[in-house]
Coordinates of C-alpha atoms and ligand atoms in Angstrom, one line a residue:
M1 CA 68.0 67.6 74.1
S2 CA 66.3 69.2 77.1
V3 CA 64.0 67.7 79.6
Q4 CA 61.3 70.3 80.2
P5 CA 60.8 70.9 83.9
A6 CA 57.1 70.2 83.7
Q7 CA 57.8 66.8 82.3
T8 CA 59.3 65.5 85.5
E9 CA 55.9 66.0 87.1
K10 CA 54.3 63.8 84.5
L11 CA 54.3 60.4 83.0
P12 CA 55.9 59.7 79.6
S13 CA 53.7 60.3 76.5
D14 CA 53.7 56.5 75.7
F15 CA 52.5 55.5 79.2
L16 CA 49.5 53.2 78.7
W17 CA 46.5 53.7 81.0
G18 CA 43.0 52.4 81.1
F19 CA 40.9 49.7 82.7
A20 CA 41.2 45.9 83.0
T21 CA 38.6 43.1 82.7
A22 CA 38.6 39.3 82.3
S23 CA 36.6 37.2 79.9
F24 CA 34.7 35.1 82.4
Q25 CA 33.9 38.0 84.7
I26 CA 32.2 40.1 82.0
E27 CA 31.3 38.2 78.9
G28 CA 28.4 35.9 79.8
S29 CA 26.9 34.2 76.7
T30 CA 28.6 31.0 77.8
N31 CA 26.8 29.0 75.0
A32 CA 27.1 31.5 72.2
D33 CA 28.8 30.8 68.9
G34 CA 30.3 27.5 69.6
R35 CA 32.1 28.3 72.9
G36 CA 33.1 25.3 74.8
K37 CA 32.7 25.0 78.6
S38 CA 35.2 26.5 80.9
W39 CA 35.7 25.0 84.3
W40 CA 34.2 28.0 85.9
D41 CA 30.8 27.4 84.1
D42 CA 29.7 24.5 86.3
F43 CA 31.9 25.2 89.3
A44 CA 30.0 28.5 89.9
K45 CA 26.8 26.6 89.9
L46 CA 27.7 24.2 92.6
P47 CA 26.0 24.9 95.9
G48 CA 28.1 27.1 98.2
K49 CA 30.8 28.0 95.7
T50 CA 29.7 31.6 95.2
L51 CA 28.6 33.9 98.0
D52 CA 25.3 34.8 96.3
G53 CA 24.9 31.5 94.5
R54 CA 25.1 33.2 91.2
D55 CA 27.2 32.2 88.2
G56 CA 28.8 33.6 85.1
D57 CA 26.1 32.8 82.5
V58 CA 25.2 36.5 82.0
A59 CA 27.8 38.5 84.0
T60 CA 27.8 42.0 82.5
D61 CA 26.6 40.7 79.2
S62 CA 29.6 42.2 77.5
Y63 CA 29.6 39.5 74.8
N64 CA 26.5 41.3 73.5
R65 CA 27.2 44.8 74.7
W66 CA 30.8 45.0 73.6
E67 CA 30.4 48.0 71.4
D68 CA 28.7 50.0 74.2
D69 CA 31.6 49.0 76.4
L70 CA 34.1 50.3 73.9
D71 CA 32.2 53.5 73.6
L72 CA 32.3 53.8 77.4
L73 CA 36.1 53.4 77.2
V74 CA 36.1 56.3 74.6
S75 CA 34.0 58.4 76.9
Y76 CA 36.7 57.8 79.6
G77 CA 39.4 58.8 77.2
V78 CA 41.7 55.9 77.9
N79 CA 44.6 55.0 75.6
S80 CA 44.5 51.3 76.4
Y81 CA 42.3 48.4 77.5
R82 CA 43.3 45.2 79.1
F83 CA 41.0 42.2 78.5
S84 CA 41.4 38.4 78.3
L85 CA 40.6 35.8 75.7
A86 CA 38.4 32.8 76.6
W87 CA 40.4 29.8 75.5
S88 CA 37.2 27.8 75.1
R89 CA 35.8 30.3 72.6
I90 CA 38.8 29.9 70.4
I91 CA 39.4 26.1 70.9
P92 CA 36.2 24.8 72.5
L93 CA 37.8 21.6 73.7
G94 CA 41.1 23.3 74.3
G95 CA 43.6 20.7 73.0
R96 CA 46.2 20.9 70.2
N97 CA 44.4 18.4 68.1
D98 CA 40.9 19.9 68.7
P99 CA 39.1 22.1 66.2
V100 CA 39.5 25.9 66.2
N101 CA 36.2 27.9 66.4
E102 CA 36.1 30.6 63.8
A103 CA 33.1 32.3 65.4
G104 CA 35.0 32.8 68.6
I105 CA 38.0 34.1 66.8
Q106 CA 35.8 36.5 64.8
W107 CA 34.3 37.9 68.0
Y108 CA 37.7 38.8 69.5
S109 CA 38.9 40.0 66.1
N110 CA 35.9 42.4 66.0
L111 CA 36.7 43.6 69.6
I112 CA 40.3 44.2 68.7
D113 CA 39.4 46.1 65.5
G114 CA 36.8 48.1 67.5
L115 CA 39.5 49.2 69.9
L116 CA 41.9 50.1 67.2
K117 CA 39.3 52.1 65.4
R118 CA 38.7 54.0 68.6
G119 CA 42.4 54.7 69.1
I120 CA 42.7 52.3 72.0
T121 CA 45.7 49.9 72.4
P122 CA 44.6 46.3 73.2
F123 CA 46.5 44.7 76.1
V124 CA 45.6 41.0 75.9
T125 CA 45.7 38.3 78.6
L126 CA 45.7 34.8 77.1
Y127 CA 44.7 33.0 80.3
H128 CA 42.6 34.6 83.1
W129 CA 41.5 31.5 84.9
D130 CA 38.9 30.0 82.5
L131 CA 40.4 26.7 81.4
P132 CA 38.5 24.7 78.9
Q133 CA 36.6 22.1 80.9
A134 CA 37.6 19.3 78.4
L135 CA 41.3 19.7 79.4
Y136 CA 40.4 19.2 83.0
D137 CA 38.4 16.1 82.2
R138 CA 41.1 14.8 79.9
Y139 CA 44.2 15.0 82.1
G140 CA 43.5 17.2 85.1
G141 CA 44.1 20.5 83.5
W142 CA 47.2 22.3 85.0
L143 CA 48.0 19.1 86.9
G144 CA 49.0 17.3 83.7
R145 CA 52.2 18.1 81.9
E146 CA 50.4 17.8 78.6
I147 CA 48.9 21.2 79.3
V148 CA 52.1 22.8 78.3
E149 CA 51.8 21.7 74.7
D150 CA 48.1 22.5 74.6
Y151 CA 48.7 26.0 76.0
V152 CA 51.5 26.7 73.6
N153 CA 49.2 25.6 70.7
Y154 CA 46.5 27.9 71.9
A155 CA 48.9 30.8 72.3
K156 CA 50.2 30.2 68.8
I157 CA 46.7 30.5 67.3
C158 CA 46.2 33.7 69.2
F159 CA 49.5 35.1 67.9
Q160 CA 48.7 34.0 64.3
R161 CA 45.2 35.4 64.3
F162 CA 45.5 38.5 66.5
G163 CA 49.2 39.3 66.6
D164 CA 49.1 41.6 63.5
R165 CA 47.0 44.0 65.7
V166 CA 47.9 43.0 69.3
K167 CA 51.3 44.2 70.5
F168 CA 51.0 43.6 74.2
W169 CA 50.6 40.0 75.4
L170 CA 50.2 38.5 78.9
T171 CA 50.5 34.8 79.2
H172 CA 48.9 34.2 82.5
N173 CA 47.0 36.3 85.0
E174 CA 48.1 35.6 88.6
P175 CA 49.4 32.0 88.5
W176 CA 49.5 32.0 92.4
C177 CA 45.7 32.2 92.4
V178 CA 45.3 29.3 89.9
S179 CA 47.6 27.2 92.0
V180 CA 46.6 28.1 95.5
L181 CA 43.0 29.2 95.3
G182 CA 42.1 26.5 92.7
H183 CA 44.2 23.6 93.9
G184 CA 45.0 24.4 97.6
R185 CA 42.3 26.3 99.3
G186 CA 39.8 25.0 96.8
V187 CA 37.8 28.3 96.6
F188 CA 38.3 28.8 92.8
A189 CA 37.7 26.3 90.0
P190 CA 38.5 23.5 89.9
G191 CA 38.0 23.6 93.7
R192 CA 40.5 21.0 94.6
S193 CA 41.7 20.7 98.2
S194 CA 42.7 18.3 101.0
D195 CA 39.8 19.8 102.9
R196 CA 37.2 17.0 102.3
T197 CA 34.4 19.3 103.4
R198 CA 35.2 21.4 100.3
S199 CA 36.3 18.8 97.8
P200 CA 36.1 15.1 97.3
E201 CA 39.6 15.1 95.8
G202 CA 42.8 17.0 95.9
D203 CA 46.0 17.2 97.8
S204 CA 46.8 20.7 99.0
S205 CA 50.3 19.7 100.1
T206 CA 51.5 18.8 96.6
E207 CA 49.1 19.9 93.8
P208 CA 49.5 23.7 94.0
W209 CA 53.3 23.3 93.5
I210 CA 52.8 21.0 90.5
V211 CA 50.3 23.3 89.0
G212 CA 52.6 26.3 89.5
H213 CA 55.4 24.5 87.8
N214 CA 53.3 23.7 84.8
L215 CA 52.0 27.2 84.6
I216 CA 55.6 28.5 84.5
L217 CA 56.6 26.0 81.8
A218 CA 53.5 26.8 79.7
H219 CA 54.2 30.6 80.1
A220 CA 57.9 30.2 79.2
N221 CA 57.3 28.0 76.2
A222 CA 54.7 30.4 74.8
C223 CA 57.1 33.3 75.2
K224 CA 59.8 31.2 73.4
L225 CA 57.5 30.5 70.5
Y226 CA 56.5 34.2 70.3
R227 CA 60.1 35.3 70.2
E228 CA 61.1 32.7 67.7
Q229 CA 58.2 32.9 65.3
F230 CA 56.3 36.1 65.8
K231 CA 58.1 38.9 67.5
A232 CA 60.3 40.0 64.6
S233 CA 57.5 40.3 62.2
Q234 CA 54.8 41.5 64.6
G235 CA 56.9 43.7 66.9
G236 CA 55.1 43.1 70.1
T237 CA 56.1 42.3 73.6
I238 CA 55.1 39.4 75.9
G239 CA 55.3 38.7 79.6
I240 CA 53.4 37.3 82.6
T241 CA 51.4 39.2 85.2
L242 CA 51.7 38.2 88.9
N243 CA 49.6 39.0 91.9
G244 CA 51.5 40.2 94.9
D245 CA 50.9 42.6 97.7
M246 CA 53.6 44.5 99.7
A247 CA 54.7 42.7 102.8
L248 CA 56.0 44.8 105.7
P249 CA 57.3 43.5 109.0
Y250 CA 54.8 43.8 111.8
D251 CA 57.5 45.3 114.0
D252 CA 61.3 45.5 113.8
S253 CA 62.0 42.1 115.4
P254 CA 64.4 40.0 113.3
E255 CA 61.9 37.2 112.9
N256 CA 59.2 39.5 111.6
I257 CA 61.6 41.2 109.2
A258 CA 62.4 37.7 107.9
A259 CA 58.7 36.8 107.8
A260 CA 58.0 39.7 105.4
Q261 CA 60.6 38.4 103.0
H262 CA 59.2 34.9 103.3
A263 CA 55.8 36.3 102.4
L264 CA 57.2 38.0 99.3
D265 CA 59.1 34.8 98.4
V266 CA 56.0 32.7 98.3
A267 CA 53.5 35.3 97.0
I268 CA 55.8 36.7 94.3
G269 CA 59.2 34.9 94.2
W270 CA 57.6 31.5 93.5
F271 CA 57.0 32.7 90.0
A272 CA 59.1 35.8 89.6
D273 CA 62.4 34.2 90.8
P274 CA 62.5 31.4 88.3
I275 CA 61.4 33.7 85.5
Y276 CA 63.7 36.7 86.2
L277 CA 66.4 35.1 88.3
G278 CA 66.5 31.5 87.3
D279 CA 65.2 29.4 90.1
Y280 CA 62.7 29.0 93.0
P281 CA 63.5 31.0 96.1
E282 CA 65.7 29.2 98.6
Y283 CA 63.1 29.6 101.3
M284 CA 60.5 27.7 99.2
K285 CA 63.0 24.9 98.6
E286 CA 63.6 24.6 102.3
M287 CA 59.9 24.8 103.2
L288 CA 58.7 22.3 100.7
G289 CA 61.6 20.0 100.2
D290 CA 60.9 17.5 97.4
R291 CA 57.2 18.6 97.2
L292 CA 58.5 21.5 95.1
P293 CA 59.2 20.4 91.5
R294 CA 62.7 21.4 90.2
F295 CA 63.6 22.7 86.8
T296 CA 65.9 20.6 84.6
P297 CA 68.7 22.6 83.0
E298 CA 66.8 22.6 79.7
E299 CA 63.7 23.9 81.4
R300 CA 65.6 26.5 83.3
A301 CA 67.0 27.8 80.0
V302 CA 63.5 28.4 78.6
V303 CA 62.1 29.9 81.9
L304 CA 64.9 32.3 82.7
G305 CA 64.3 35.6 80.9
S306 CA 61.1 34.4 79.4
S307 CA 59.1 37.5 80.5
E308 CA 60.1 40.7 78.8
F309 CA 58.6 42.9 81.6
Y310 CA 57.2 42.6 85.0
G311 CA 53.4 42.5 84.9
M312 CA 52.1 43.7 88.3
N313 CA 48.7 43.2 89.8
T314 CA 48.6 44.6 93.3
Y315 CA 45.9 45.6 95.7
T316 CA 47.1 46.0 99.3
T317 CA 49.9 45.7 101.9
N318 CA 50.1 43.1 104.6
L319 CA 51.9 43.4 108.0
C320 CA 53.7 40.2 108.6
K321 CA 54.4 38.1 111.7
A322 CA 56.4 34.9 111.7
G323 CA 54.4 31.9 112.5
G324 CA 51.4 29.7 111.6
D325 CA 51.5 26.8 109.2
D326 CA 50.0 28.3 106.1
E327 CA 52.5 27.4 103.4
F328 CA 50.7 29.5 100.8
Q329 CA 51.7 32.6 102.9
G330 CA 55.1 31.2 103.6
K331 CA 54.2 30.3 107.1
V332 CA 53.6 33.9 107.9
E333 CA 50.6 35.5 109.5
Y334 CA 49.1 38.6 107.9
T335 CA 47.4 41.5 109.8
F336 CA 46.3 45.0 109.1
T337 CA 46.4 46.0 112.7
R338 CA 49.6 47.7 113.8
P339 CA 51.2 47.0 117.2
D340 CA 49.6 50.2 118.5
G341 CA 46.2 48.9 117.6
T342 CA 45.6 51.2 114.7
Q343 CA 44.6 50.0 111.2
L344 CA 46.9 50.2 108.3
G345 CA 44.3 51.9 106.1
T346 CA 40.7 52.1 105.0
Q347 CA 39.0 48.7 105.0
A348 CA 37.5 47.5 101.8
H349 CA 34.5 45.1 101.3
C350 CA 36.9 42.2 101.1
A351 CA 38.6 41.2 104.3
W352 CA 42.0 40.9 102.5
L353 CA 42.1 44.5 101.3
Q354 CA 43.0 47.8 102.9
D355 CA 44.1 51.0 101.2
Y356 CA 47.8 51.7 101.8
P357 CA 49.5 53.7 98.9
E358 CA 52.9 53.8 100.7
G359 CA 53.0 50.0 100.4
F360 CA 52.3 50.2 96.7
R361 CA 55.2 52.6 96.2
A362 CA 57.4 50.4 98.3
L363 CA 56.5 47.3 96.3
L364 CA 57.2 49.1 93.0
N365 CA 60.6 49.9 94.2
Y366 CA 61.2 46.4 95.6
L367 CA 60.2 44.7 92.3
Y368 CA 62.2 47.1 90.1
K369 CA 65.2 46.6 92.2
R370 CA 65.0 42.8 92.6
Y371 CA 63.9 41.9 89.0
S372 CA 65.3 44.8 87.0
K373 CA 62.5 44.9 84.4
P374 CA 60.1 47.6 83.2
I375 CA 56.9 47.3 85.2
Y376 CA 53.4 47.2 83.7
V377 CA 50.8 47.7 86.4
T378 CA 48.1 45.6 85.0
E379 CA 45.6 45.6 87.9
N380 CA 45.0 47.8 90.9
G381 CA 41.6 48.5 92.6
F382 CA 39.3 48.7 95.5
A383 CA 35.9 47.4 96.5
V384 CA 34.0 49.9 98.7
K385 CA 32.5 48.3 101.8
D386 CA 28.8 47.5 101.5
E387 CA 28.5 49.2 98.1
N388 CA 26.3 46.4 96.9
T389 CA 23.5 47.3 99.3
M390 CA 23.7 51.0 98.8
P391 CA 21.2 53.0 96.7
L392 CA 22.6 53.8 93.3
E393 CA 23.4 57.5 94.1
Q394 CA 25.3 56.6 97.2
A395 CA 27.2 53.8 95.4
L396 CA 28.3 56.3 92.7
A397 CA 29.8 58.6 95.3
D398 CA 32.5 56.0 96.0
H399 CA 34.7 58.2 98.2
D400 CA 36.9 55.4 99.6
R401 CA 37.7 54.2 96.1
V402 CA 38.5 57.7 95.0
Q403 CA 40.9 58.0 97.9
Y404 CA 42.5 54.7 97.0
F405 CA 43.2 55.9 93.4
K406 CA 44.4 59.3 94.6
G407 CA 46.9 57.6 96.8
N408 CA 48.0 55.1 94.2
T409 CA 48.3 57.5 91.3
A410 CA 50.4 59.7 93.4
A411 CA 52.5 56.7 94.3
I412 CA 53.0 55.9 90.6
L413 CA 54.1 59.4 89.8
A414 CA 56.5 59.5 92.7
A415 CA 57.9 56.0 91.9
V416 CA 58.6 57.1 88.3
N417 CA 59.8 60.6 88.9
E418 CA 61.5 60.5 92.3
D419 CA 62.5 56.9 92.6
G420 CA 63.3 56.2 88.9
V421 CA 61.2 53.1 88.6
D422 CA 60.5 52.3 85.0
I423 CA 56.7 52.0 84.9
R424 CA 54.9 51.7 81.6
S425 CA 51.3 51.2 82.3
Y426 CA 48.5 51.5 84.8
F427 CA 45.2 49.6 84.5
A428 CA 42.5 50.1 87.2
W429 CA 40.5 47.1 88.1
S430 CA 37.9 47.1 86.8
L431 CA 36.1 48.8 84.0
L432 CA 32.8 47.4 85.3
D433 CA 31.4 45.8 88.4
N434 CA 31.5 42.2 87.4
F435 CA 31.5 38.5 88.4
E436 CA 33.9 38.6 91.3
W437 CA 34.6 34.8 91.3
A438 CA 33.8 33.2 94.7
D439 CA 32.2 36.5 95.8
G440 CA 29.6 36.3 93.0
Y441 CA 28.2 39.8 92.4
V442 CA 28.2 41.0 96.0
T443 CA 31.7 42.5 95.8
R444 CA 32.0 45.4 93.4
F445 CA 35.4 46.4 92.0
G446 CA 34.1 48.5 89.1
L447 CA 34.8 52.1 88.5
T448 CA 31.6 51.9 86.6
Y449 CA 28.5 50.7 88.4
V450 CA 26.5 47.9 86.8
D451 CA 22.8 47.5 87.6
Y452 CA 22.4 43.8 87.1
D453 CA 18.7 44.0 86.5
T454 CA 19.0 46.3 83.5
Q455 CA 22.7 46.0 82.6
E456 CA 22.8 49.8 82.7
R457 CA 26.3 51.2 83.3
Y458 CA 26.9 54.3 85.5
P459 CA 30.3 56.0 86.0
K460 CA 31.3 56.2 89.6
D461 CA 33.2 59.2 91.0
S462 CA 36.3 57.1 90.9
A463 CA 36.1 56.8 87.1
K464 CA 35.9 60.5 86.9
F465 CA 38.9 60.9 89.2
V466 CA 41.1 58.3 87.4
T467 CA 40.3 59.5 83.9
Q468 CA 40.9 63.1 84.8
W469 CA 44.1 62.3 86.6
F470 CA 45.7 60.5 83.7
K471 CA 44.6 63.2 81.2
E472 CA 46.5 65.7 83.4
H473 CA 49.5 63.5 84.1
V474 CA 50.4 61.8 80.9
S475 CA 52.6 64.0 78.7
S476 CA 51.2 64.9 75.3
A477 CA 52.8 63.1 72.4
P478 CA 56.2 64.6 71.4
E479 CA 56.3 66.4 68.1
P480 CA 57.2 63.8 65.4
K481 CA 60.5 65.4 64.2
Q482 CA 61.5 67.5 67.2
D483 CA 65.1 66.3 67.6
Q484 CA 67.0 63.2 66.9
G485 CA 67.6 62.3 70.6
P486 CA 65.8 59.4 72.2
T487 CA 62.1 60.2 72.3
K488 CA 61.3 57.6 74.9
E489 CA 61.3 58.6 78.5
P490 CA 64.4 60.7 78.5
E491 CA 64.4 61.1 82.3
H492 CA 65.2 57.4 82.6
L493 CA 68.5 57.7 80.7
E494 CA 70.3 59.3 83.6
L495 CA 69.2 56.8 86.1
P496 CA 71.4 53.9 87.3
Q497 CA 70.4 50.4 86.7
A498 CA 68.2 48.9 89.4
N499 CA 70.5 45.9 89.8
G500 CA 73.7 47.7 90.2
D501 CA 72.3 49.6 93.2
A502 CA 71.6 46.5 95.2
A503 CA 75.2 46.3 96.1
E504 CA 75.2 49.6 97.9
T505 CA 73.1 48.3 100.7
D506 CA 73.2 44.5 100.4
S507 CA 76.0 42.0 100.0
T508 CA 73.8 39.5 98.1
T509 CA 73.4 41.5 95.0
T510 CA 71.3 39.1 93.1
S511 CA 68.8 38.7 95.9
P512 CA 67.9 41.9 97.7
T513 CA 65.8 41.4 100.7
V514 CA 63.1 43.3 102.4
E515 CA 65.6 45.3 104.4
T516 CA 67.2 46.5 101.3
A517 CA 64.0 47.4 99.6
D518 CA 64.7 50.9 100.8
P519 CA 64.2 52.8 97.5
T520 CA 66.4 55.7 98.6
S521 CA 69.5 53.7 97.6
A522 CA 68.2 53.4 94.1
K523 CA 68.1 56.9 92.5
K524 CA 70.7 59.5 93.5
K525 CA 70.1 62.1 90.8
T526 CA 66.4 62.8 91.4
K527 CA 64.6 65.0 93.8
R528 CA 64.9 63.8 97.4
A529 CA 62.9 65.8 99.8
P530 CA 59.4 64.2 99.5
F531 CA 60.9 60.8 99.1
A532 CA 62.9 61.1 102.3
R533 CA 59.7 61.7 104.2
F534 CA 58.3 58.6 102.6
T535 CA 61.3 56.6 103.5
A536 CA 61.2 57.7 107.1
Y537 CA 57.6 56.5 107.2
I538 CA 58.3 53.1 105.6
S539 CA 61.4 52.6 107.7
T540 CA 59.3 52.5 110.9
F541 CA 58.1 49.2 109.5
L542 CA 61.3 48.0 108.0
G543 CA 63.4 48.8 111.0
I544 CA 66.1 50.4 108.9
Ligands
GBH1 C1 42.5 39.9 91.0 O1 43.1 39.1 91.9 C2 42.0 39.2 89.8 O2 42.9 39.2 88.8 C3 40.7 39.7 89.3 O3 40.1 38.7 88.4 C4 39.8 40.0 90.5 O4 38.5 40.3 90.1 C5 40.4 41.1 91.3 O5 41.6 40.7 91.7 C6 39.6 41.5 92.5 O6 39.6 40.4 93.5 O7 44.1 33.8 100.3 O8 41.7 33.6 99.9 O9 42.5 35.3 101.4 C7 43.4 39.7 93.2 C8 44.5 38.9 93.9 C9 45.1 37.3 95.5 C10 43.4 39.0 96.0 C11 44.6 36.5 96.7 C12 43.0 38.1 97.2 C13 43.9 36.7 99.0 C14 42.8 35.6 98.8 N1 44.0 38.1 95.0 N2 44.2 37.4 97.7 S1 42.8 34.5 100.2

């Protein structure tokens, strides 16, 4: 069995790539075919909750235009599409004793068949933030322990009805956002917060941690069910997808190096540590004391190992300084301004986003090393500054977004081929400009422009770049009977396990820290020169 030289410059032939969306951000038709209310329906209509005062009633009208959207995917040549299911279309009132809505099931069934007919692999998120309103009214939604049973029942119906055709399942999209933005900062539905100017009810010091705990338990029990009742016959895989941006120390002071790790502990470790390593990070236990719920031994057994892969949504990199009292950032302050006054990267329309591909690559290495799981990149994207106020032609020439994807696709390739990170997918966020939650429609993340007056779709330059790049960089499918060696990602076979390597640079092998995120320690048998340059660059931040 030989590895052709050209192959090392490419991604494996079964690498999944395409675009991602979420039900509430694109579907509209919130009253169609028996759909129940989601908690975003009314929340978006409350004064001051979205920047432009607009809601999700129409969005990109994809509930009606789904076939056009699938044809758009075909024109892009993708091999996969990530979308989410609206729980309240499938079970309008959400609960385990509530009726199932056949019309909602039929709509998603048609979508799935439509994808398969076009040769596109469906990658399905069960929950992307649109909880059935009835469950919030009944017991506070994610605040109530009962949600675990209701979620597992919902997941079961999805496995039963779609699992013959869907082989890639994500339980939750970004539980940090549901917990913190929904129940701490109060900027997303249900809008709870201790800040009484924002919300008449809520306790930001306790609720986010309770919600997070219940999200983890719901995820874990759905995975358990899938493995026990569906996996053998359906042959799919299931995991969770977490948001998380790279955290680099502002400078090489010990307190800022520690701060970067604390940022990662709360942004990512909050969910990833229990799921992949068995418990909440020590730092969170210290910071929160008994405000952080604990897992019973029985719960821990279900949670540990529940996710079969690491689902990664990432957008940017933060420079971290110790200090401040924001628990949701691990009492760490974020900045994009380096000590010398320069900016980390190109500024996006959103304050929280700058372009920094080196950070993306560093995070891929950190995650692979710390959690030892194949990584599916399920979201990555950029909103060009002021795109919404540009004339169409100018918006389509989205230079900063093209640059962003140039950098990040190169980072993916380098992480796979030079660092030996096992990456299995890349989904750009998003297929379309869409309802950007609290930003309404003013922030555009699409690689396709949407004219909201006509619902006309126009590919941006970034769509052309990304589609061309993947066509050139994903290996063509191997000949069916070529040889009897492993056909899957042969280059990975010679690479050491991510876990084993931690010991080389760090004494705490189960818990590598930011200082040991240095990916050079990971892969000894691969090309080194370009990577050494990268490491030198990163190490100016890491102080190593
Ligand atoms: C993703 O989240 C979502 O999955 C997707 O639905 C969304 O459209 C897309 O990004 C673009 O925003 O503490 O208030 O400063 C992105 C993850 C995590 C990014 C929180 C913003 C800081 C918010 N987000 N982060 S805040």
